[in-house]
PDB file of C-alpha atoms in Angstrom:
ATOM      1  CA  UNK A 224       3.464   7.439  37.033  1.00  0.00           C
ATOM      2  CA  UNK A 225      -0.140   5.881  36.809  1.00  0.00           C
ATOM      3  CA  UNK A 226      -0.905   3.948  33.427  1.00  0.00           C
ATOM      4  CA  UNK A 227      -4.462   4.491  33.895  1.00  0.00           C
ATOM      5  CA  UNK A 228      -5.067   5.271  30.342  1.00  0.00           C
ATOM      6  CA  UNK A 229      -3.109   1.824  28.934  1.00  0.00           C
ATOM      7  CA  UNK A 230      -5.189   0.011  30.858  1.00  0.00           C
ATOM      8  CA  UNK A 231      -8.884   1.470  29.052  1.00  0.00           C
ATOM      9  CA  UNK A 232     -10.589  -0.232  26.576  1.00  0.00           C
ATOM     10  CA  UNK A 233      -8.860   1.089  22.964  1.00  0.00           C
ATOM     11  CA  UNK A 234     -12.915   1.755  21.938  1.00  0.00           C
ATOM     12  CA  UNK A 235     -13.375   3.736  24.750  1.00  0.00           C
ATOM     13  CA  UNK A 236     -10.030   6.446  23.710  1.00  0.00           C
ATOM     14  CA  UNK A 237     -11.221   6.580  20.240  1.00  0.00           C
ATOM     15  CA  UNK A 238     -14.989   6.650  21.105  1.00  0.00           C
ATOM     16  CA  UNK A 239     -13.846  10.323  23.226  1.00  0.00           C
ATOM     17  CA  UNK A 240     -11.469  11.156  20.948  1.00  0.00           C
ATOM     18  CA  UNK A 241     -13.002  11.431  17.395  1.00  0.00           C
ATOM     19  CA  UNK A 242     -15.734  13.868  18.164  1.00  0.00           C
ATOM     20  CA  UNK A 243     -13.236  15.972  19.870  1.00  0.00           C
ATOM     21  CA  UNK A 244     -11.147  15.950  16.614  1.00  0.00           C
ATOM     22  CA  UNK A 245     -14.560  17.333  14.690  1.00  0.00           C
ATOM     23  CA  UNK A 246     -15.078  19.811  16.636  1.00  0.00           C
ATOM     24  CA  UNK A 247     -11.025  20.991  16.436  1.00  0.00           C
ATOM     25  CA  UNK A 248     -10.810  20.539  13.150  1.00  0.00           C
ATOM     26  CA  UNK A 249     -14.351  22.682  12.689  1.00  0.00           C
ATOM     27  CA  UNK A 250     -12.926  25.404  15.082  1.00  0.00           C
ATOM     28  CA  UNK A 251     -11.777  28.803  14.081  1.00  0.00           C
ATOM     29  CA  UNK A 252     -10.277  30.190  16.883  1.00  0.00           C
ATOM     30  CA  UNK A 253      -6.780  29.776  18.458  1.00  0.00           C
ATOM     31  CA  UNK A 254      -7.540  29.312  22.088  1.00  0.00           C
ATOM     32  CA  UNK A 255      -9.704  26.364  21.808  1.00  0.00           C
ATOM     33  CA  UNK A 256      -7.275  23.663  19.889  1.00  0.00           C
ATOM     34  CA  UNK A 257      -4.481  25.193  22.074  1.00  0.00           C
ATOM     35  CA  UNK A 258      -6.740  24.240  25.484  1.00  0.00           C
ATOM     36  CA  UNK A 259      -7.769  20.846  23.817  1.00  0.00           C
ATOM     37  CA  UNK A 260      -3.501  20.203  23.024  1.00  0.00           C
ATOM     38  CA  UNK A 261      -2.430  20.937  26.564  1.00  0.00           C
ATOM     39  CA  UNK A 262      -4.881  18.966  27.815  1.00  0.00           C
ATOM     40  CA  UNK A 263      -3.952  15.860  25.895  1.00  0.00           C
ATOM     41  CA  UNK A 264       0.061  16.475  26.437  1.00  0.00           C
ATOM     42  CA  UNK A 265      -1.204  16.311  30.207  1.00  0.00           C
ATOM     43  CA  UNK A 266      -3.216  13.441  30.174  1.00  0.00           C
ATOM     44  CA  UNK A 267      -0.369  11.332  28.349  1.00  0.00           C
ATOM     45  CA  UNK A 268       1.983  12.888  30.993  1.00  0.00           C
ATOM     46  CA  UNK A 269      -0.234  11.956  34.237  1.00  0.00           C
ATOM     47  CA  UNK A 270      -2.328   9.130  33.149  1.00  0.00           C
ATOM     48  CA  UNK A 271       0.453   6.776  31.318  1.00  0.00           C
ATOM     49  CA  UNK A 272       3.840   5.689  30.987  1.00  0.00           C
ATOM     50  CA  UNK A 273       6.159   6.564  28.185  1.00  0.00           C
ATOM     51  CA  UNK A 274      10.415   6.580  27.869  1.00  0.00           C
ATOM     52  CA  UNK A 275      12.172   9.852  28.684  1.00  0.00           C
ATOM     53  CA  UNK A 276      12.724  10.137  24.579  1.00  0.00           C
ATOM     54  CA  UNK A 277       9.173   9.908  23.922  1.00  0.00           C
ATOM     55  CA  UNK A 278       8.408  13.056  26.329  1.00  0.00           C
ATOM     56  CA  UNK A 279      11.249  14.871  24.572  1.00  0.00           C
ATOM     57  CA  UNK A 280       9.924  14.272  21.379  1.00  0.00           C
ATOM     58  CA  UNK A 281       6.382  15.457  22.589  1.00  0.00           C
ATOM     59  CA  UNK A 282       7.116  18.370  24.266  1.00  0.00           C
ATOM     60  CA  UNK A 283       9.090  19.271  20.966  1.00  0.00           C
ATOM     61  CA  UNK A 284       7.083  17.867  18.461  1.00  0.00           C
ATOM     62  CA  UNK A 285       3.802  19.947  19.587  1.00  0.00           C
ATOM     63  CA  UNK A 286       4.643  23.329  19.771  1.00  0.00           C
ATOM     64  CA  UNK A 287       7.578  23.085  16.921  1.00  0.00           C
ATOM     65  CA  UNK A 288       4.503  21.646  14.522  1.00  0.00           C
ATOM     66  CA  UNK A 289       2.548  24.676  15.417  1.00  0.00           C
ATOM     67  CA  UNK A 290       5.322  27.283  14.945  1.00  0.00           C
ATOM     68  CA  UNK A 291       5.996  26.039  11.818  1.00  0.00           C
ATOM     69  CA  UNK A 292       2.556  25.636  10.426  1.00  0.00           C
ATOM     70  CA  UNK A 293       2.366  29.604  11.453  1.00  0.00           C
ATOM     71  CA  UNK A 294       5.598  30.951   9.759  1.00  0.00           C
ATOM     72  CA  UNK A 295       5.200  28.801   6.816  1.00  0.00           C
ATOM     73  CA  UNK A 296       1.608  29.352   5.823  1.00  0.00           C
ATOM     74  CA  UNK A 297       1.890  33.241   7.062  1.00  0.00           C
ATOM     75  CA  UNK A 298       3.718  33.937   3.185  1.00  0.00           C
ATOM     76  CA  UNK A 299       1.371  31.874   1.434  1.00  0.00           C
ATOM     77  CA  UNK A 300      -1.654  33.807   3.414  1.00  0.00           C
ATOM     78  CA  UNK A 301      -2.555  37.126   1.599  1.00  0.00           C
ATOM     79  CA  UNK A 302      -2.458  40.118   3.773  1.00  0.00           C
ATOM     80  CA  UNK A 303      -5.430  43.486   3.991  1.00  0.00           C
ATOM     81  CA  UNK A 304      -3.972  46.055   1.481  1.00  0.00           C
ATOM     82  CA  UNK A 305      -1.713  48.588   3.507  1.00  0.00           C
ATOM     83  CA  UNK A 306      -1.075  46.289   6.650  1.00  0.00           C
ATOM     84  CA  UNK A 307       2.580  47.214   7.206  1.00  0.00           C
ATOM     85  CA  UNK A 308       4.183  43.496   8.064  1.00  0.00           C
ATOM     86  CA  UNK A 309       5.639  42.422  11.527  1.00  0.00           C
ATOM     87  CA  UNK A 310       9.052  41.698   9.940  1.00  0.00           C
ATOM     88  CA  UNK A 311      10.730  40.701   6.771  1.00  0.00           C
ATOM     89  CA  UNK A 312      13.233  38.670   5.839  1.00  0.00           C
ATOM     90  CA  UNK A 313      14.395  40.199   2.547  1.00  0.00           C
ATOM     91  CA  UNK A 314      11.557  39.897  -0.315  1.00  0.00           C
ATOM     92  CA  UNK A 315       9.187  37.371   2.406  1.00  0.00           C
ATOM     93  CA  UNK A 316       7.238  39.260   4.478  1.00  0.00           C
ATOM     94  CA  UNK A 317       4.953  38.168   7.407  1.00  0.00           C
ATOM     95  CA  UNK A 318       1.912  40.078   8.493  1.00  0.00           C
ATOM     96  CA  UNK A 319      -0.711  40.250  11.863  1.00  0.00           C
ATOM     97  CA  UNK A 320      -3.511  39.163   9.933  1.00  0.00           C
ATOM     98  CA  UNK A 321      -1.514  36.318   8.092  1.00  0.00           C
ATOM     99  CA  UNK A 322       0.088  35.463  11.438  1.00  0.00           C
ATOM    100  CA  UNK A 323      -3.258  34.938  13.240  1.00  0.00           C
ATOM    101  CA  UNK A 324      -4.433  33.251  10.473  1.00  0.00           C
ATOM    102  CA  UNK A 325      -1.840  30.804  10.029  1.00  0.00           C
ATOM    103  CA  UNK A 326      -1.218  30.207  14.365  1.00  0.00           C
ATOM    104  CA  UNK A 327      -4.527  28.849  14.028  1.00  0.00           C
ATOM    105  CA  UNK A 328      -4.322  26.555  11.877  1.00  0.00           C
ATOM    106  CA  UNK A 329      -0.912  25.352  13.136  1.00  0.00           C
ATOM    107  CA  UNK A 330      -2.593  24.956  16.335  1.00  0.00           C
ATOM    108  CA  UNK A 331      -5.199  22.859  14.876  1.00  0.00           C
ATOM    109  CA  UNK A 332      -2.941  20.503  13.583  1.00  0.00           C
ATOM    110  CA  UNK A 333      -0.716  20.513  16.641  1.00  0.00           C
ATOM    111  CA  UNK A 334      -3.964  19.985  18.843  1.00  0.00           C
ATOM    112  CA  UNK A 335      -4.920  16.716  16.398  1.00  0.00           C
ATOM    113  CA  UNK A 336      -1.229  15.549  16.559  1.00  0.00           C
ATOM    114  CA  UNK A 337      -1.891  15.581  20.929  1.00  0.00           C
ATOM    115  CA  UNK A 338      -5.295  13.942  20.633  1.00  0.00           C
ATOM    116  CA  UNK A 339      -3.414  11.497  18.404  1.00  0.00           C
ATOM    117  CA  UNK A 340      -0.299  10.722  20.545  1.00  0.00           C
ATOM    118  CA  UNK A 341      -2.180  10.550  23.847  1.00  0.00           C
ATOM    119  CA  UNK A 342      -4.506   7.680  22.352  1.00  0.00           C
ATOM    120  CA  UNK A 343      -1.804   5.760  19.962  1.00  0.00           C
ATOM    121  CA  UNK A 344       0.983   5.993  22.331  1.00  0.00           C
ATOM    122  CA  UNK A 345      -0.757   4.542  25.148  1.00  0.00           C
ATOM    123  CA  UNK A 346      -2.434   1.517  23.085  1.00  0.00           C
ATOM    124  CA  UNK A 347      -1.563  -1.176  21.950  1.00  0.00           C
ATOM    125  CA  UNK A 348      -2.310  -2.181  18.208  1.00  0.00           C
ATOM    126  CA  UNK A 349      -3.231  -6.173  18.878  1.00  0.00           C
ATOM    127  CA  UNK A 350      -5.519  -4.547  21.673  1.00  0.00           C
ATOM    128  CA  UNK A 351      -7.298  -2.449  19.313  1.00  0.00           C
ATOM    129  CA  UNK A 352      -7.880  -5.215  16.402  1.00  0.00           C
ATOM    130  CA  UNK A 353      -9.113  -7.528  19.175  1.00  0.00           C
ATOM    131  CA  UNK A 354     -11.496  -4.936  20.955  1.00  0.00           C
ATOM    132  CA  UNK A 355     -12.755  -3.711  17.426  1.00  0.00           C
ATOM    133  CA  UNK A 356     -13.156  -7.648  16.501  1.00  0.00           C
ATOM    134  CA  UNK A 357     -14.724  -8.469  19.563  1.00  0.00           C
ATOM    135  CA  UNK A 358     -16.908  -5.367  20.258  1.00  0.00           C
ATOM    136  CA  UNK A 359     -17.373  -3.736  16.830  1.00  0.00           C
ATOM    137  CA  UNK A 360     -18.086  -7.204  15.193  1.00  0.00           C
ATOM    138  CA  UNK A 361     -15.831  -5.800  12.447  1.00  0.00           C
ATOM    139  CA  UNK A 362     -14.866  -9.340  10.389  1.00  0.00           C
ATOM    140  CA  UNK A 363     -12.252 -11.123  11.462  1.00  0.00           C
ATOM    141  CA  UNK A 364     -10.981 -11.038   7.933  1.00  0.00           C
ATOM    142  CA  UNK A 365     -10.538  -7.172   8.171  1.00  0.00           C
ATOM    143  CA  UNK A 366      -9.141  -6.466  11.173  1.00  0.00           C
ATOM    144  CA  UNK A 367      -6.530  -9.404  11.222  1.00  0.00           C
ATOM    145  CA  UNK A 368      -5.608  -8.019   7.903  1.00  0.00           C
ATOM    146  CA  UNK A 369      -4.813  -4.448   8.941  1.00  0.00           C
ATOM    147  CA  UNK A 370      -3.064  -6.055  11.839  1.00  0.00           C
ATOM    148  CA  UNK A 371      -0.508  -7.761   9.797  1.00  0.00           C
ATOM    149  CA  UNK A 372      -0.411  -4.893   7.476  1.00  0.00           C
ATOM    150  CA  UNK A 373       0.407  -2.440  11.115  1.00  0.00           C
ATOM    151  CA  UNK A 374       3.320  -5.489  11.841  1.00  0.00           C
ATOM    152  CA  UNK A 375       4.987  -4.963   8.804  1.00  0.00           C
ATOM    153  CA  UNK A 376       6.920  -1.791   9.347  1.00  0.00           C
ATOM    154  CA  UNK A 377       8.489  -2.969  12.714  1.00  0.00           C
ATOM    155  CA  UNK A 378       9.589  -5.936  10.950  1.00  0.00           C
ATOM    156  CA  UNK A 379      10.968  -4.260   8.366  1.00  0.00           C
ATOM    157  CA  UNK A 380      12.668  -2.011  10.944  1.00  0.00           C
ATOM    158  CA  UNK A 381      13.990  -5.577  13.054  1.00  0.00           C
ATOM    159  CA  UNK A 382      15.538  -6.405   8.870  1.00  0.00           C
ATOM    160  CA  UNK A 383      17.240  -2.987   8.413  1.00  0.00           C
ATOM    161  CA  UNK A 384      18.941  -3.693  11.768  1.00  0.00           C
ATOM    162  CA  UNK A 385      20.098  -7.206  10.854  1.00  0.00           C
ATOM    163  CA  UNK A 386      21.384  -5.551   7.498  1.00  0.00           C
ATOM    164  CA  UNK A 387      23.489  -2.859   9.275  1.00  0.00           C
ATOM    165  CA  UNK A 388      24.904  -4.932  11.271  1.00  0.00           C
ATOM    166  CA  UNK A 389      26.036  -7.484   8.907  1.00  0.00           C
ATOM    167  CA  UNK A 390      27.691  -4.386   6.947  1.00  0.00           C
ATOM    168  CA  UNK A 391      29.493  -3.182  10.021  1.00  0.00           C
ATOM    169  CA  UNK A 392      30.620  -7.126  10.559  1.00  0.00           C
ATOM    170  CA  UNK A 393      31.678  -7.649   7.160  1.00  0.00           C
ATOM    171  CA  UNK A 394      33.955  -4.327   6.903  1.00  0.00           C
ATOM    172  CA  UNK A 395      35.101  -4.829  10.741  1.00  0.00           C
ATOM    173  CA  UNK A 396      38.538  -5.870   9.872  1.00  0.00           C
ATOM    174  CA  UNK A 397      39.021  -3.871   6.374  1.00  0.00           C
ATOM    175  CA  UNK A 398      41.152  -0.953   6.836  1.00  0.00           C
ATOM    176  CA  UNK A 399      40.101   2.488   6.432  1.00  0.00           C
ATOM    177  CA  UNK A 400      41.646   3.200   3.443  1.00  0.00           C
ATOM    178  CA  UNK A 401      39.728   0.156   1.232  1.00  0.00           C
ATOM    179  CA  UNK A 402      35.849   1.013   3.370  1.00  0.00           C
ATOM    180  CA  UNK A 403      36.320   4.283   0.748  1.00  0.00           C
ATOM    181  CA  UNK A 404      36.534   2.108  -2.331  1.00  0.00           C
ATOM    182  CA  UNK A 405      33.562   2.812  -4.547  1.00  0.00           C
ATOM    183  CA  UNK A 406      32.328  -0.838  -4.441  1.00  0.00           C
ATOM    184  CA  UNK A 407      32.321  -0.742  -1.224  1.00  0.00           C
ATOM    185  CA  UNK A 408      30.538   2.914  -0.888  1.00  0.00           C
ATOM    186  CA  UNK A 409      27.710   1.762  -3.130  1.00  0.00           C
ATOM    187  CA  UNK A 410      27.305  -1.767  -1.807  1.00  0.00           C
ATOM    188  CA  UNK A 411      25.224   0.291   0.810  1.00  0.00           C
ATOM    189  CA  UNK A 412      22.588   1.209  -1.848  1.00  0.00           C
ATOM    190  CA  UNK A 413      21.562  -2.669  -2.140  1.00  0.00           C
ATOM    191  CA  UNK A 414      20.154  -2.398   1.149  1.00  0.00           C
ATOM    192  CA  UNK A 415      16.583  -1.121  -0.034  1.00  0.00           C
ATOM    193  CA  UNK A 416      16.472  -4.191  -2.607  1.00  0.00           C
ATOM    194  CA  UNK A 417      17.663  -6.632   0.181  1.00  0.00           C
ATOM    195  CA  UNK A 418      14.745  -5.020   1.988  1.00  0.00           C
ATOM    196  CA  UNK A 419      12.451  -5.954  -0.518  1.00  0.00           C
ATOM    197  CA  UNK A 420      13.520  -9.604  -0.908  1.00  0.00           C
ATOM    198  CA  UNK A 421      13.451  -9.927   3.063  1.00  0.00           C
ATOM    199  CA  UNK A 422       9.754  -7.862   3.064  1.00  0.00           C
ATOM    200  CA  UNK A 423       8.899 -10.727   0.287  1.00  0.00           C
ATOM    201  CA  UNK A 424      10.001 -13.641   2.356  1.00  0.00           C
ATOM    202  CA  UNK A 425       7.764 -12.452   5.241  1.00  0.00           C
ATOM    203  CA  UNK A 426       4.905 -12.176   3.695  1.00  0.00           C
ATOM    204  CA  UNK A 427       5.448 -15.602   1.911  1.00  0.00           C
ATOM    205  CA  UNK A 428       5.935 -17.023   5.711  1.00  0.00           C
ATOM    206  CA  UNK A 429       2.406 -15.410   6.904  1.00  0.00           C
ATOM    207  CA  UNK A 430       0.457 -16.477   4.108  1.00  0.00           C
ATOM    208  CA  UNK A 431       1.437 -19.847   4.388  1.00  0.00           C
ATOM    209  CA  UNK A 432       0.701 -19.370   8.176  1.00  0.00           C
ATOM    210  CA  UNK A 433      -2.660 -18.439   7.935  1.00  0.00           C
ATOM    211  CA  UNK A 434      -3.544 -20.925   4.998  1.00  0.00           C
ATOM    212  CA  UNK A 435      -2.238 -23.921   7.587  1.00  0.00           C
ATOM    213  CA  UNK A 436      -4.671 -22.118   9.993  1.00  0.00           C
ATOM    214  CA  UNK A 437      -7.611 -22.221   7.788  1.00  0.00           C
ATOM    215  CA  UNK A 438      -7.820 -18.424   8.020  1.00  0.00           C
ATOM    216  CA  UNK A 439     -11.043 -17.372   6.154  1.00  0.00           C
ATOM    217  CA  UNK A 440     -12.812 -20.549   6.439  1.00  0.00           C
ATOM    218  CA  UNK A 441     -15.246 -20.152   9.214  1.00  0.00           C
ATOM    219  CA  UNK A 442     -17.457 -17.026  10.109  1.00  0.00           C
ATOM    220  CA  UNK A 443     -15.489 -16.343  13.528  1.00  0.00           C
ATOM    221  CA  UNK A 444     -12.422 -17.713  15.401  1.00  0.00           C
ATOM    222  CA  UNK A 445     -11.663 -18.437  19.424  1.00  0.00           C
ATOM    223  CA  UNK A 446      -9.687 -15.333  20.530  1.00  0.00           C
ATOM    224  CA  UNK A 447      -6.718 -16.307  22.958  1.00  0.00           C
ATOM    225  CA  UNK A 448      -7.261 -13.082  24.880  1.00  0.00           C
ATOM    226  CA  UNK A 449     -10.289 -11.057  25.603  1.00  0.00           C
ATOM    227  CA  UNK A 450     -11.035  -7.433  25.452  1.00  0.00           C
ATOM    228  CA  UNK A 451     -15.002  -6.641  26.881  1.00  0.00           C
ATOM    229  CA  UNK A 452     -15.925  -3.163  27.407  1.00  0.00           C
ATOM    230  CA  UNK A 453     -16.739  -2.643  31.074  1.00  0.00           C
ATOM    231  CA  UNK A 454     -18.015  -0.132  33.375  1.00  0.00           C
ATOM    232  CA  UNK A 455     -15.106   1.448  33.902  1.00  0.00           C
ATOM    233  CA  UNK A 456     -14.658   1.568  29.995  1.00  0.00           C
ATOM    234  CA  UNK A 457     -18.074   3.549  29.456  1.00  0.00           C
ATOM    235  CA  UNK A 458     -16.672   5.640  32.734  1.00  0.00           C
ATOM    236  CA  UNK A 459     -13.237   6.590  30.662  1.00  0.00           C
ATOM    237  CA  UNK A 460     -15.262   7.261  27.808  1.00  0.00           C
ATOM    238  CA  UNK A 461     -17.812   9.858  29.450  1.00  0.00           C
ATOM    239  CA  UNK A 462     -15.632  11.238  31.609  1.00  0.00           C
ATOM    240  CA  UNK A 463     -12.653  12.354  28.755  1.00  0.00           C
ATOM    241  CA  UNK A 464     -15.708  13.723  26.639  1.00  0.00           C
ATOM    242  CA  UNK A 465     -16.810  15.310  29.457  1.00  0.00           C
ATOM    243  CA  UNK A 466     -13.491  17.332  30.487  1.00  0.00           C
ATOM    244  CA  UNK A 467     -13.116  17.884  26.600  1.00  0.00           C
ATOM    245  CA  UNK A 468     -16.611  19.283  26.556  1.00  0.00           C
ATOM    246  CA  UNK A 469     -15.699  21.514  29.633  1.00  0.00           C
ATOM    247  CA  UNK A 470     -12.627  22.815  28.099  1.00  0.00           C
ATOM    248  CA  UNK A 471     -14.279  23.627  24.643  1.00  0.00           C
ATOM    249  CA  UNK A 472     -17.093  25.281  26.074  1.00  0.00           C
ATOM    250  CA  UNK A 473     -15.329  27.840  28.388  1.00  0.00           C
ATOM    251  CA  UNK A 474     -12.747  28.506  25.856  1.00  0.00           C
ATOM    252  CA  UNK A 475     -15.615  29.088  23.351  1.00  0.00           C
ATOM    253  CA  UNK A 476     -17.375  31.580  25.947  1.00  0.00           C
ATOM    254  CA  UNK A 477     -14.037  33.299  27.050  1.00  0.00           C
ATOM    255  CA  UNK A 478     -13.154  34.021  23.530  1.00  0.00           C
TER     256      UNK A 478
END
């Protein structure tokens, strides 16, 4: 599998990507965020590398977003007076009209969710602080900011681990019989406050991190790792907006 795309500039994805998520979110029709959703479910499938669990969750994510958008806001949608519905399911009824209505907006929101997975799954979050830094001249201030804010939920996801494993380790050799004891049952409902403590901590250690590095005190800082925007960048960019702009424009003629 060629990671072409995890090698672009993060600029570059976005750059294509936004106006593309106007124009879907703008659109009316149901062909035209469906085309622009395969598309991007292809592109993540030929142009990058991702686990087996990450395709499964893809492939069912997608279309399982977009049915259930459909049959969900189908009963809210009000129906043309004397439209005899599809099917019923006792009182709840679903008609054409609310049907249509509703698969296109599912498949407006499934089509953002694709435009959104094949850019975020194939870069990398450092990447896109540095490029923005670097390119965008957003402050340094800013974007190191949101970074640390973005590394805060797998760290609290590396502390939940540590927790549930000390649990398992502590009740390894207590029988059965005593795990049931109600101290023991509700001891698991500190968890979110030893979360809290351990979220606390961290962000103790990082302030005093960047206050040791003077973070704040100068206009700019040397960046250990570069991220220009080449030709090939400005290639990726034109070239996705292009074969978006190809696929919106026959769909929009066909329909």
């Amino acid at each position: 599998m060629i990671a072409a795309l995890e090698q672009v500039n993060p600029l570059a994805k976005y750059g294509a990507v936004l106006p593309i998520f106007l124009v879907v979110i703008l659109s009316k029709s149901l062909a035209l965020p469906v085309g622009v959703g395969l598309a991007s479910v292809l592109l993540l499938f030929l142009l990058s590398r991702q686990p087996f669990r990450i395709w499964t969750a893809v492939l069912l994510a997608v279309p399982g977003l977009a049915v259930l958008f459909m049959f969900t806001l189908a009963v809210w949608i009000p129906a043309p007076l004397g439209e005899t519905p599809q099917f019923a399911l006792g009182s709840v009824e679903w008609h054409s009209t609310s049907l249509e209505i509703s698969a296109a907006t599912g498949a407006r929101i499934s089509a953002i969710l694709a435009l959104a997975l094949m850019v975020g799954l194939t870069t990398d979050t450092r990447s896109l602080v540095r490029a923005t830094v670097q390119n965008l001249r957003l402050p340094y201030r800013v974007g190191y900011a949101a970074l640390i804010a973005f590394e805060f939920v797998p760290h609290l996801n590396t502390e939940l681990t540590t927790i549930r494993l000390a649990h398992r380790a502590r009740y390894a050799a207590v029988p059965l019989v005593r795990r049931l004891e109600r101290r023991r049952i509700f001891g698991f409902f500190t968890i979110p406050i030893a979360l809290l403590a351990g979220g606390i901590r961290h962000a103790e250690r990082v302030s005093i991190a960047m206050e040791t590095r003077s973070f704040g005190l100068h206009n700019s800082r040397t960046e250990r790792h570069s991220e220009p925007f080449r030709s090939s960048d400005w290639l990726w960019l034109i070239g996705l907006v292009a074969l978006f702009t190809i696929i919106i424009v026959s769909l929009t003629l066909t329909a």
